[in-house]
Coordinates of C-alpha atoms in Angstrom, one line a residue:
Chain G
X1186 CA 0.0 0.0 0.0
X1187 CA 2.8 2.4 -0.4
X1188 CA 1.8 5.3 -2.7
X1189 CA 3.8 5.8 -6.0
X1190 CA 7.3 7.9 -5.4
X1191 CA 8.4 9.2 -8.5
X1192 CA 12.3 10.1 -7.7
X1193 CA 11.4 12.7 -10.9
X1194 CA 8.9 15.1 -8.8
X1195 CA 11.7 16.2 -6.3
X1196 CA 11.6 19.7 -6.8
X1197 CA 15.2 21.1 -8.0
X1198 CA 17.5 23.9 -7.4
X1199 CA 17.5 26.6 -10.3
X1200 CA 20.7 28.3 -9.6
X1201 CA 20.9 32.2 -9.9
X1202 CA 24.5 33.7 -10.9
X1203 CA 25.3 34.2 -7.2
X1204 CA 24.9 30.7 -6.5
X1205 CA 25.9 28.6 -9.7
X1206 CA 29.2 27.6 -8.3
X1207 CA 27.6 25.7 -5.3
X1208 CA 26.0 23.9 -7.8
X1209 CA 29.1 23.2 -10.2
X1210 CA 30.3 22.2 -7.2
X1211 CA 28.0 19.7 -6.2
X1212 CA 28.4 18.2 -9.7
X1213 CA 31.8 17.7 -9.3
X1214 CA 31.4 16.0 -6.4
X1215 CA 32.8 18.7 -4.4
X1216 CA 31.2 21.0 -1.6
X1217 CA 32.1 24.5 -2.1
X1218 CA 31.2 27.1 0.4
X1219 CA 32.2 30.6 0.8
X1220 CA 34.3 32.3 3.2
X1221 CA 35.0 36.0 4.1
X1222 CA 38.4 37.1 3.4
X1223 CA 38.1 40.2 5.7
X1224 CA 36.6 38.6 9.0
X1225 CA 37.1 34.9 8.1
X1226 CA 33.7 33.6 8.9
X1227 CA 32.5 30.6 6.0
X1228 CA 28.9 31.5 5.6
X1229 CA 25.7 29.8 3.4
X1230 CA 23.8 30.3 1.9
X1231 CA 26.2 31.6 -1.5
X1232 CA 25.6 35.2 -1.6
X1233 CA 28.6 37.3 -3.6
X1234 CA 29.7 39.3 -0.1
X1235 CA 30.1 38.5 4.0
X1236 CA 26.8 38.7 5.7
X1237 CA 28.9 39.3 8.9
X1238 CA 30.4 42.2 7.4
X1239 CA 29.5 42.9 4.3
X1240 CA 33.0 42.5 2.7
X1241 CA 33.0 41.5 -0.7
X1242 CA 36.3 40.4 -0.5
X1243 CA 35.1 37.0 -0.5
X1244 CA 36.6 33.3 -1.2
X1245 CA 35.4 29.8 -2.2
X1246 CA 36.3 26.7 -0.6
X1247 CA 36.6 23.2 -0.9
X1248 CA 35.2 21.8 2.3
X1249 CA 35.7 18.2 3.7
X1250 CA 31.8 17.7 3.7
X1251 CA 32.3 16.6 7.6
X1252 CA 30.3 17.6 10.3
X1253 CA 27.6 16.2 12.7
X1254 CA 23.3 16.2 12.7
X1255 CA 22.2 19.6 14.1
X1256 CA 18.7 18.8 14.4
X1257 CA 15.7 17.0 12.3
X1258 CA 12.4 16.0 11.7
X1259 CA 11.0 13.4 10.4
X1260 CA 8.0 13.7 7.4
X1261 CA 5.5 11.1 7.7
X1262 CA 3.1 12.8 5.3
X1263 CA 3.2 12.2 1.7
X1264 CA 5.5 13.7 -0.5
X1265 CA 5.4 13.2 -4.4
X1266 CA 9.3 12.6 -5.1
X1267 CA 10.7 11.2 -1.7
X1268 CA 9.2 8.0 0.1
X1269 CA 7.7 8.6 3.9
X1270 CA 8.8 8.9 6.1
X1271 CA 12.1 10.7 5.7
X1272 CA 13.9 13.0 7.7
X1273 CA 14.6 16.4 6.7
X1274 CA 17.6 17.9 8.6
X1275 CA 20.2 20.3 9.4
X1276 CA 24.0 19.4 9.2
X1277 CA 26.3 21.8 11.1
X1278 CA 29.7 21.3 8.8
X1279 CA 33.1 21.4 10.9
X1280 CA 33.6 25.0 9.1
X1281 CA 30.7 26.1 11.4
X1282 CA 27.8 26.4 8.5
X1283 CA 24.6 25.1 8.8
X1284 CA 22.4 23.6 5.4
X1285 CA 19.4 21.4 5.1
X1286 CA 19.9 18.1 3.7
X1287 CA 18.5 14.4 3.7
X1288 CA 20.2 11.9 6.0
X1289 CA 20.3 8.7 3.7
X1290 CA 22.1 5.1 3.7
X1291 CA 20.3 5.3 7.6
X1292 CA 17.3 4.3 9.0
X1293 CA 14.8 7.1 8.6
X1294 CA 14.0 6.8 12.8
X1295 CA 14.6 8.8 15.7
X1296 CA 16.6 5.7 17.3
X1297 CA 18.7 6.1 14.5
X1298 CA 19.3 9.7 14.1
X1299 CA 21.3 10.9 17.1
X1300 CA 21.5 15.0 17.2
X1301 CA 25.2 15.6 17.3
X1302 CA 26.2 12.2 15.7
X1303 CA 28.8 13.0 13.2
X1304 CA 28.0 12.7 8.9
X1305 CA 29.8 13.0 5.7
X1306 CA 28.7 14.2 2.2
X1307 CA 27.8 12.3 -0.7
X1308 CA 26.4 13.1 -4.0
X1309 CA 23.4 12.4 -5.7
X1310 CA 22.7 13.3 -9.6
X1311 CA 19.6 14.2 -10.1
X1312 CA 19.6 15.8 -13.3
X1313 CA 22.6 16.2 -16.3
X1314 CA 22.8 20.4 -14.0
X1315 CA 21.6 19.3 -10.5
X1316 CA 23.5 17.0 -7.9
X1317 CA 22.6 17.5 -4.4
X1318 CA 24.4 16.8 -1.3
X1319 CA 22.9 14.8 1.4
X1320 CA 24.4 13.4 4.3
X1321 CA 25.0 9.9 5.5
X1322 CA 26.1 8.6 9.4
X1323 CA 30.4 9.2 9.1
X1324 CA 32.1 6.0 8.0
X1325 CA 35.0 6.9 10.0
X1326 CA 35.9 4.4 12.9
X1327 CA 37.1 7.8 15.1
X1328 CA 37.3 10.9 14.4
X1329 CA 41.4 11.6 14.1
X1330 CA 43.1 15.2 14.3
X1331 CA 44.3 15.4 11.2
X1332 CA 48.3 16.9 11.5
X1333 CA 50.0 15.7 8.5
Chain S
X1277 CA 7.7 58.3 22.9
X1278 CA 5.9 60.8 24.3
X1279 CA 2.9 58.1 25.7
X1280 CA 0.4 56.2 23.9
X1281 CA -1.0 57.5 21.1
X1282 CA -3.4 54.9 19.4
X1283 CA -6.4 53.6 20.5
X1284 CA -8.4 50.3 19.1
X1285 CA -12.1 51.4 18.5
X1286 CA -13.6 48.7 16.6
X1287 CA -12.6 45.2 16.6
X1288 CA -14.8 41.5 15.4
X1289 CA -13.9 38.3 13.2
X1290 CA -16.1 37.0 10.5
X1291 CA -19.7 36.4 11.4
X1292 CA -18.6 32.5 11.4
X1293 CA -15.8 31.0 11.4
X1294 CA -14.9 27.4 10.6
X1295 CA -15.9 25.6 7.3
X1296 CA -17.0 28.3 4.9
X1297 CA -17.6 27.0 1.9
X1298 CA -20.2 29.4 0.5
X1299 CA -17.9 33.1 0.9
X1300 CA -15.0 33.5 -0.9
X1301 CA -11.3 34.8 0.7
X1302 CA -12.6 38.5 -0.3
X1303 CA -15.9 38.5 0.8
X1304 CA -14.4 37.3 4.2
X1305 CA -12.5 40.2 4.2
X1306 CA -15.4 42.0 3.4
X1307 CA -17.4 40.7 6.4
X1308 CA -14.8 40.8 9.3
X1309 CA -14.3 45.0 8.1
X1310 CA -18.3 45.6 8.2
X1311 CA -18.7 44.1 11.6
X1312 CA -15.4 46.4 12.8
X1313 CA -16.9 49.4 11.0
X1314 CA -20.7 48.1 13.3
X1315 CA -18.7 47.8 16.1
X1316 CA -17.2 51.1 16.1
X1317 CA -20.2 53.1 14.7
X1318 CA -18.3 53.8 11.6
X1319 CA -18.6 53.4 7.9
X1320 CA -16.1 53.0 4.9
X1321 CA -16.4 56.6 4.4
X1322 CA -14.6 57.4 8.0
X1323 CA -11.9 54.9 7.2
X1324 CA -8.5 57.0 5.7
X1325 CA -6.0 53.7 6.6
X1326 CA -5.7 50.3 4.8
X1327 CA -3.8 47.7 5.9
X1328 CA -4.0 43.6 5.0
X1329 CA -1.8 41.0 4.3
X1330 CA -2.5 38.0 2.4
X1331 CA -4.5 39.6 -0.4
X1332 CA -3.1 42.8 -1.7
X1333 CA -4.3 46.0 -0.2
X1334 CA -5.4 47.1 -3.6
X1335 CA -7.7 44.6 -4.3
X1336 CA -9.1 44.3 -0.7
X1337 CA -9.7 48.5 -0.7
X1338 CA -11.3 48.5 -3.9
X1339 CA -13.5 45.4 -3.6
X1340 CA -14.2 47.5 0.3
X1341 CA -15.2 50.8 -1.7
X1342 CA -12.6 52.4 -0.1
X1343 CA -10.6 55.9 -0.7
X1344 CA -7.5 55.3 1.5
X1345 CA -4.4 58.2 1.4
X1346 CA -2.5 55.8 3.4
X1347 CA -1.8 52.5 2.8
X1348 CA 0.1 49.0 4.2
X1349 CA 0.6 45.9 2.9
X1350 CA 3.6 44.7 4.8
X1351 CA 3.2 40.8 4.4
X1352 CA 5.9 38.4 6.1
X1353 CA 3.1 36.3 7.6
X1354 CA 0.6 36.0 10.3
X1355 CA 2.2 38.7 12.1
X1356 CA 1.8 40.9 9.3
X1357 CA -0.9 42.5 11.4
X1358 CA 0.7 42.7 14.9
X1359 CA 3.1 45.3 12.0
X1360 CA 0.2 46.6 10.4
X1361 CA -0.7 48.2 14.1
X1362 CA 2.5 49.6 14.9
X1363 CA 3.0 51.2 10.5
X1364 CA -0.6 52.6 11.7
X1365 CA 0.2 53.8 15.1
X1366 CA 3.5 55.9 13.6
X1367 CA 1.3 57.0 10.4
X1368 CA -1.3 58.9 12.6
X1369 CA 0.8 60.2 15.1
X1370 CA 2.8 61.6 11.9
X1371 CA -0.8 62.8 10.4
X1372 CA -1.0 60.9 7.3
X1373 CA -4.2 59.3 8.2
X1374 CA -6.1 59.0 11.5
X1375 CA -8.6 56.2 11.3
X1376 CA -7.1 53.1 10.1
X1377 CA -8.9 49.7 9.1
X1378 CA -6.7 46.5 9.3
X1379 CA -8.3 43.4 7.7
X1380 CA -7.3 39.8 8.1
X1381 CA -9.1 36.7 6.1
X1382 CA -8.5 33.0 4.6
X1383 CA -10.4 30.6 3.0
X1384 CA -7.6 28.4 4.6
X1385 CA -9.3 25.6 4.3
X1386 CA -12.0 25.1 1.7
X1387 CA -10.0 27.7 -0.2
X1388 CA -12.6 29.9 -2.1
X1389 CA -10.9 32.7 -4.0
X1390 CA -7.8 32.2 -2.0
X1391 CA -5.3 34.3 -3.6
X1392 CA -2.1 32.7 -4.5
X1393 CA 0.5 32.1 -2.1
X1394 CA 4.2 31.3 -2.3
X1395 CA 5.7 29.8 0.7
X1396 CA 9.3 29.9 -0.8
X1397 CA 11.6 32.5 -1.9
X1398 CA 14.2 32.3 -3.9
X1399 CA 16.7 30.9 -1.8
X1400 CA 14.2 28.3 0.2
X1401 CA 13.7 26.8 -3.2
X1402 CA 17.5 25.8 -4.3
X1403 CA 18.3 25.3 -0.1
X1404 CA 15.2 24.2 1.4
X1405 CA 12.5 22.7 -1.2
X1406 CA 15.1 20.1 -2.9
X1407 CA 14.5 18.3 0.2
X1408 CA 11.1 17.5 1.1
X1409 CA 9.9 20.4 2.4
X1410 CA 6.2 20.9 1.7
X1411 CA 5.0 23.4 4.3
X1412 CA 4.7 24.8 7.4
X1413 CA 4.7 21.3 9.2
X1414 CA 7.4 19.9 7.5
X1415 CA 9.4 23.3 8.4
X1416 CA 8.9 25.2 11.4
X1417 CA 9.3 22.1 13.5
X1418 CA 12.6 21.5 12.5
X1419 CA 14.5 23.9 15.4
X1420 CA 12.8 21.9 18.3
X1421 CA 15.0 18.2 18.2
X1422 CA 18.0 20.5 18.9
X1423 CA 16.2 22.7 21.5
X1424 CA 15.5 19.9 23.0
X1425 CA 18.8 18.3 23.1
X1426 CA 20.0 21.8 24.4
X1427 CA 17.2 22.7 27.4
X1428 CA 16.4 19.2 28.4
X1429 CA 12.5 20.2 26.7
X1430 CA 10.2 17.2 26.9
X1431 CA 8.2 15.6 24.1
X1432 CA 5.7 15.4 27.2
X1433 CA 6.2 19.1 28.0
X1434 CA 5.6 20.1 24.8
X1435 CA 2.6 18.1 24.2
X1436 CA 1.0 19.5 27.6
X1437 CA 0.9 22.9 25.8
X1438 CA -1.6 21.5 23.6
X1439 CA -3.5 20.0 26.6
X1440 CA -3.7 23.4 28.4
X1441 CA -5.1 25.3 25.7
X1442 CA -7.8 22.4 25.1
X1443 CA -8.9 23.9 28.9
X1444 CA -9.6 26.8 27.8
X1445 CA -11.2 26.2 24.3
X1446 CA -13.8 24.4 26.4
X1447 CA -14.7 27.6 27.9
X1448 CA -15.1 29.3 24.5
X1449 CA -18.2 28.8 22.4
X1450 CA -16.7 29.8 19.4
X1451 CA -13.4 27.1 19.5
X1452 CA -13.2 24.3 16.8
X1453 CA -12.0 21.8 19.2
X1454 CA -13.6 21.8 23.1
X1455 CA -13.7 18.3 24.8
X1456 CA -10.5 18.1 26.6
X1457 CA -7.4 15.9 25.9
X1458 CA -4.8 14.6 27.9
X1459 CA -0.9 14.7 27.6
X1460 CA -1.6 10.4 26.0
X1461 CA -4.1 11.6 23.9
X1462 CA -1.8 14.2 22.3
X1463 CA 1.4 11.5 22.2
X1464 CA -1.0 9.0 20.7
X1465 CA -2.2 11.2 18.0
X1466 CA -1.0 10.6 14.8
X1467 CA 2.4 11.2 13.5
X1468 CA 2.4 14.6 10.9
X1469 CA 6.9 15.2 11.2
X1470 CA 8.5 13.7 14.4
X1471 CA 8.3 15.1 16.6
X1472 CA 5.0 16.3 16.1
X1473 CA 1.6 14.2 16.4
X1474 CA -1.3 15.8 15.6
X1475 CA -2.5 17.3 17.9
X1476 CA 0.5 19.8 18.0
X1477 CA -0.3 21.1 15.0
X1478 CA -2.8 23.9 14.3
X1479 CA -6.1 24.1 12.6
X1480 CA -6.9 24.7 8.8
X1481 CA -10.2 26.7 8.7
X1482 CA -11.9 29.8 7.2
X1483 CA -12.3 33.1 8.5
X1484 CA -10.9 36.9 9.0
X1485 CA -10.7 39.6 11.9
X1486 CA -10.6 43.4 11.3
X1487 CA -9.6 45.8 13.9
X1488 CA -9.9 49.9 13.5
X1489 CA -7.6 51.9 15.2
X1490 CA -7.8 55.5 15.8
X1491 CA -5.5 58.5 18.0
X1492 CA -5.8 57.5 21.4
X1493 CA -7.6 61.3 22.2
X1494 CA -10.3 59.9 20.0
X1495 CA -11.2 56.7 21.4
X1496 CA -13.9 58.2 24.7
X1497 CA -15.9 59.2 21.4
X1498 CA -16.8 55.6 20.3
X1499 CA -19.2 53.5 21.3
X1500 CA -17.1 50.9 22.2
X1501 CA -14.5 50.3 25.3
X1502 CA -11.4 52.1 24.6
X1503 CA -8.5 49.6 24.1
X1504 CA -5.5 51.6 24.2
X1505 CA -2.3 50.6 22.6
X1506 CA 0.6 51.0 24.9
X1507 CA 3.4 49.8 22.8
X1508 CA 4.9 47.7 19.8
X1509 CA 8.0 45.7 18.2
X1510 CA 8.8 44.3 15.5
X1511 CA 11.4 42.3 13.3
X1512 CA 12.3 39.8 10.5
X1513 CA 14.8 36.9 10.4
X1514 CA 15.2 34.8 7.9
X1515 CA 13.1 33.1 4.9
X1516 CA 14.4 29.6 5.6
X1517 CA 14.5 28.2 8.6
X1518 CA 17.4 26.0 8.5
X1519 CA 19.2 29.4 8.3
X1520 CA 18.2 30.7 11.7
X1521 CA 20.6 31.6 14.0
X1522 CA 19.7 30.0 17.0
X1523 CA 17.8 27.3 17.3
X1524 CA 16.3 27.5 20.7
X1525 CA 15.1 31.2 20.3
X1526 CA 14.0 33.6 18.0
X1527 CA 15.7 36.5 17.4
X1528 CA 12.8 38.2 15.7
X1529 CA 10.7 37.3 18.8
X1530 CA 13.5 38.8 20.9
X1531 CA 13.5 42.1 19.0
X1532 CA 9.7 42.9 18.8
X1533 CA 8.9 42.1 22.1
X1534 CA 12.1 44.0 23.7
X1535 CA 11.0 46.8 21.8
X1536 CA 7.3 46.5 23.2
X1537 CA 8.1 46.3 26.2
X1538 CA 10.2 49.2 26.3
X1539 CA 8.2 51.3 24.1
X1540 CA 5.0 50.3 26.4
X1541 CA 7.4 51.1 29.4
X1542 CA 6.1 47.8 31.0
X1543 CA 7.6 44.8 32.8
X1544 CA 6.9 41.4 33.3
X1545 CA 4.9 41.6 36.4
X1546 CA 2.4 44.3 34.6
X1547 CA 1.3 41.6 32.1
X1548 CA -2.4 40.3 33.1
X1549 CA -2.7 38.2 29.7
X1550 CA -0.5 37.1 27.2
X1551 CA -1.2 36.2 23.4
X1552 CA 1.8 33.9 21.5
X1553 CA 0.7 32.9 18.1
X1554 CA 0.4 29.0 18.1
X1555 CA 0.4 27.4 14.6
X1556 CA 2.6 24.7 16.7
X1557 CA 2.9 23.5 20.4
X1558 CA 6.5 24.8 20.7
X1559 CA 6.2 28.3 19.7
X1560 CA 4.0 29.1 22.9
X1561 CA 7.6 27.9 24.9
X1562 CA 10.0 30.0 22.5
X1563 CA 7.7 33.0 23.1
X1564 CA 7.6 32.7 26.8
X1565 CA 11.1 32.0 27.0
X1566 CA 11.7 34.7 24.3
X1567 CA 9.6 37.7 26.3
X1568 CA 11.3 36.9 29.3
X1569 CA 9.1 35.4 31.4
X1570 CA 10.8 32.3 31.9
X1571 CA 14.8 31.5 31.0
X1572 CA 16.1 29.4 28.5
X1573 CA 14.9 26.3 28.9
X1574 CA 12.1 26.6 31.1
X1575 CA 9.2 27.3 29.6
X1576 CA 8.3 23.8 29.7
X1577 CA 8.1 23.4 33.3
X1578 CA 6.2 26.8 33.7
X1579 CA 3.5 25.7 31.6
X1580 CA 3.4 22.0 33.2
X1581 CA 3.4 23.7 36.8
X1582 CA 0.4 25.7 35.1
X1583 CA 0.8 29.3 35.0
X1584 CA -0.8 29.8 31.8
X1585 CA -3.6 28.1 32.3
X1586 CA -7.1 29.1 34.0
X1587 CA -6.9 29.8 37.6
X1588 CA -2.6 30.6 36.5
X1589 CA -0.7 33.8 37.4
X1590 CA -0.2 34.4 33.4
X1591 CA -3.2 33.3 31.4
X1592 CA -2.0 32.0 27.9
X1593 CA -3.8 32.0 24.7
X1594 CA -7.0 31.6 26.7
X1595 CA -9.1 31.6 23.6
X1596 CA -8.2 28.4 22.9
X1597 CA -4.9 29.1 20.2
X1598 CA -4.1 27.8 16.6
X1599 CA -3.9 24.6 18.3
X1600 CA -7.9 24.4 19.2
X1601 CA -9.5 27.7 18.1
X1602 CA -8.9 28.0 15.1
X1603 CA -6.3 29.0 12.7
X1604 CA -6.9 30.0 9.0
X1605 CA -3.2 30.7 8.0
X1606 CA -2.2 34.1 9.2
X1607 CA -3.5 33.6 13.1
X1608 CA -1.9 37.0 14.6
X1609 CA -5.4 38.7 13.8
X1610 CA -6.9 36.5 16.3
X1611 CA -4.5 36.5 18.6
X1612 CA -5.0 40.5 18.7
X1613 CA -8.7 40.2 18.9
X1614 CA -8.8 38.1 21.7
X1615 CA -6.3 41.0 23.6
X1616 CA -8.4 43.4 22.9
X1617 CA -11.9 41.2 24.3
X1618 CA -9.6 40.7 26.9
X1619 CA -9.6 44.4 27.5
X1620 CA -12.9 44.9 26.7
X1621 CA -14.1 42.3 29.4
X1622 CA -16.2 40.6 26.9
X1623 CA -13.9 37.2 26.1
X1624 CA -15.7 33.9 27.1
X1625 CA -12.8 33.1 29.2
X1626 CA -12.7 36.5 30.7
X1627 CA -9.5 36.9 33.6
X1628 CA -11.1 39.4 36.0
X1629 CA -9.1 42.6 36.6
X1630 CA -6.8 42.0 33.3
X1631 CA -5.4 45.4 32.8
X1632 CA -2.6 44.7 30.2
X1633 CA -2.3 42.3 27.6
X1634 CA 0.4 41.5 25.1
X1635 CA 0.2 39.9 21.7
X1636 CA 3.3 38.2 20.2
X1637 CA 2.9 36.8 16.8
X1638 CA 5.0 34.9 13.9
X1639 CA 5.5 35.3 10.7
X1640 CA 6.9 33.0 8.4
X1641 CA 9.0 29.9 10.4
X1642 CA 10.4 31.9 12.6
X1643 CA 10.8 34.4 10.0
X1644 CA 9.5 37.7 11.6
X1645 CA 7.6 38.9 14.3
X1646 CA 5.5 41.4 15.9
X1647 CA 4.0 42.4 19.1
X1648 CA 1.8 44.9 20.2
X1649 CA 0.9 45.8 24.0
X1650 CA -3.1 46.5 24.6
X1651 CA -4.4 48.4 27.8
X1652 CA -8.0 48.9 29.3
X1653 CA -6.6 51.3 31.3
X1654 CA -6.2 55.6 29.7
X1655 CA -2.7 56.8 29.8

């Protein structure tokens, strides 16, 4: 009895000029968020200058796509591209930004989706323009200080 | 601020409320402004203010037969109005106007010339919408797991809010929902977005308020029992709220109500009555917490322990709230006309004595606010 999902009625991302890197980004399988060269804070969402400071001295980065589950919900009403009931959540990066994203390759339960438990990136292609990063639980047996 | 200067004169909702299926979203306008205008002994011909939200003030004010030379049509949710009263109390006391009619309405529910709405902006629909976000449910809940994890909130806790303002919906005729619930009943309701059930979600239903204001040196010439306005806040946040900065309070919340406060020159212990928009359980605890009258984290317990409820030393949405009222969309309307009743003495759940009464709605999730202070008492 599980209504139709049709993976094609996700609604996608059309990307203004301000934010079209994110998105060449996500295609390259590579998370890209901005950082103010004047204060330093990374900030999201993309937006050409430093909401801290208004600097438009501004740089993009490569992030590691690390980070842990800031907090969640979980939809149990019916959604036409996505299967209930998913969770719909915040990941707090280790570069201190927040973005909403879907927690997959994890059970879609409150047992199973610890606030603070740590998550990586991966990639999804949705379309030959749109990837979209979503989050799944870290695959790393610790989490090491990296001092290389 | 040299005092109050603004004075509600007229104030009413929709002749019924609920499942309106033969009135279209205008006409409801329509309705809830000609029983203001009754109220107040007024007619469109005394009005020089518009203000509405929702549906654009042009089409409201012509469809009203009205000749406004000031207008408003601020619209960042269902505190839209909570603003509306503070643009009209600064556009009088300026002299652009000086009688001003404010008009809320929604076919919410059985949608009948609902005007079209856009929940998303631009950014919400490359950040937000991709993944699975379909409304207000599946949104403005999303702060509260963290809270939680932050102030030790309990699903229980937060489920009683819904309980308490069952309690007093059974005193109010007019409420959707009256037989009363228990803290099982709402855990045992069904799931909507973990982790809210049911029964900690709001209404969807038809219906519209209007309120006229007026310079508060004008009000002993109505018919109706002055409702001054003592003071006012307001702010806006953020159109996505994954993006808010922190997720166990509001900042807008924290601006408008600071600011009403002040501007009202009130504090805590003057507040008979208190209104906080409820379109979900947990915005009643961010508000309290948010206003001041409880710390971070313990606005659980102070509802639990029962202050806001009847017979309680703060009286909380005593009409009943989103939660069991009724709710068509935009709710701060009906937040503010239960204030003013409140002030009137004429609310079903009356508190005896009330003397000052504060409204504190949301717009958005947890995108704006506003707050206005009402007093029965002249400056």
């Amino acid at each position: 009895m599980t209504p139709t999902v049709d993976r094609t009625k996700r609604p996608l991302p059309r990307p203004t000029p301000e934010t079209q890197h994110f998105w060449d980004g996500t295609r390259n399988g590579q998370l890209l968020i901005q950082r103010c060269d004047a204060c330093g804070d990374a900030y999201f969402p993309p937006r050409p200058f430093c909401p801290a400071c208004s600097s438009q001295d501004v740089s993009v980065e490569q992030v590691s796509g690390r980070g842990t589950l800031y907090s969640y919900l979980i939809n149990h009403t019916r959604h036409p591209g996505i299967a209930s009931p998913y969770a719909i959540a915040v990941v707090e990066l280790d570069v201190g930004v927040r973005m909403m994203s879907n927690i997959v390759n994890c059970e879609q339960t409150p047992e199973a989706l610890v606030i603070d438990m740590p998550v990586e990136v991966v990639f999804e292609a949705f379309s030959d323009e749109i990837t979209l990063a979503f989050f799944q639980p870290s695959t790393a047996d610790v989490e090491t200080a990296v001092q290389s | 601020m040299s005092g109050p200067t603004l004075a509600v004169v007229g104030a009413a909702e929709t002749t019924q409320m609920g499942v309106i299926t033969d009135t279209s979203e205008l006409q409801l306008h329509a309705d809830a402004a000609f029983n203001a205008l009754a109220d107040a002994g007024l007619t469109i011909k005394d009005i020089d203010g518009f203000a509405t939200a929702g549906e654009r003030p042009t089409d409201v004010a012509h469809y009203l037969g009205l000749e406004p030379r000031w207008v408003d049509g601020t619209s960042v949710g269902g505190c839209s109005f909570m603003i509306h009263v503070r643009h009209a109390a600064a556009a009088i006391a300026a002299g652009l106007c000086t009688t001003v009619l404010i008009t809320h309405a929604e076919s919410g529910k059985s949608r009948v010339g609902k005007a079209p709405q856009a929940f998303t902006s631009a950014l919400s629909g490359q950040f937000e919408r991709p993944f699975g976000v379909t409304g207000p449910p599946t949104m403005f809940g999303l702060p509260v797991l963290r809270h939680m994890q932050d102030t030790g909130l309990t699903h229980e806790q937060m489920a009683n809010v819904a309980v308490v303002q069952r309690e007093w919906a059974g005193m109010n005729p007019r409420a959707t929902f009256r037989d009363p619930i228990t803290v099982e009943d709402v855990l045992s309701s069904r799931m909507i977005a973990y982790p809210f059930h049911l029964l900690e979600c709001c209404l969807v239903t038809d219906g519209g308020g209007a309120l006229i204001v007026t310079s508060a040196d004008r009000a002993k010439d109505f018919p109706t029992t002055p409702v001054y306005v003592l003071g006012h806040g307001e702010s806006v946040e953020t159109p996505m709220v994954s993006q808010m900065k922190n997720f166990s309070s509001s900042q807008a919340f924290r601006i408008a109500g600071a600011d009403a406060f002040a501007s009202a020159e009130i504090t805590h212990a003057d507040v008979d009555h208190l209104m906080v928009y409820d379109a979900f359980a947990h915005l009643p605890l961010y508000g309290l917490e948010d206003l001041g009258f409880c710390g971070r984290g313990e606005a659980g317990d102070f509802v639990w322990e029962r202050n806001t409820a009847p017979g309680g030393s703060l009286p909380m949405n005593t009409n009943g709230g989103g939660l069991s009222y009724m709710h068509s969309g935009m709710y701060g309307m009906y937040a503010m006309q239960e204030s003013v009743r409140q002030m009137r003495g004429t609310a079903p759940a009356q508190i005896d004595g009330a003397e000052v009464s504060v409204s504190l709605g949301v717009g958005g999730m947890f995108g704006a606010s506003g707050c206005v202070v009402f007093s029965n008492v002249a400056p």
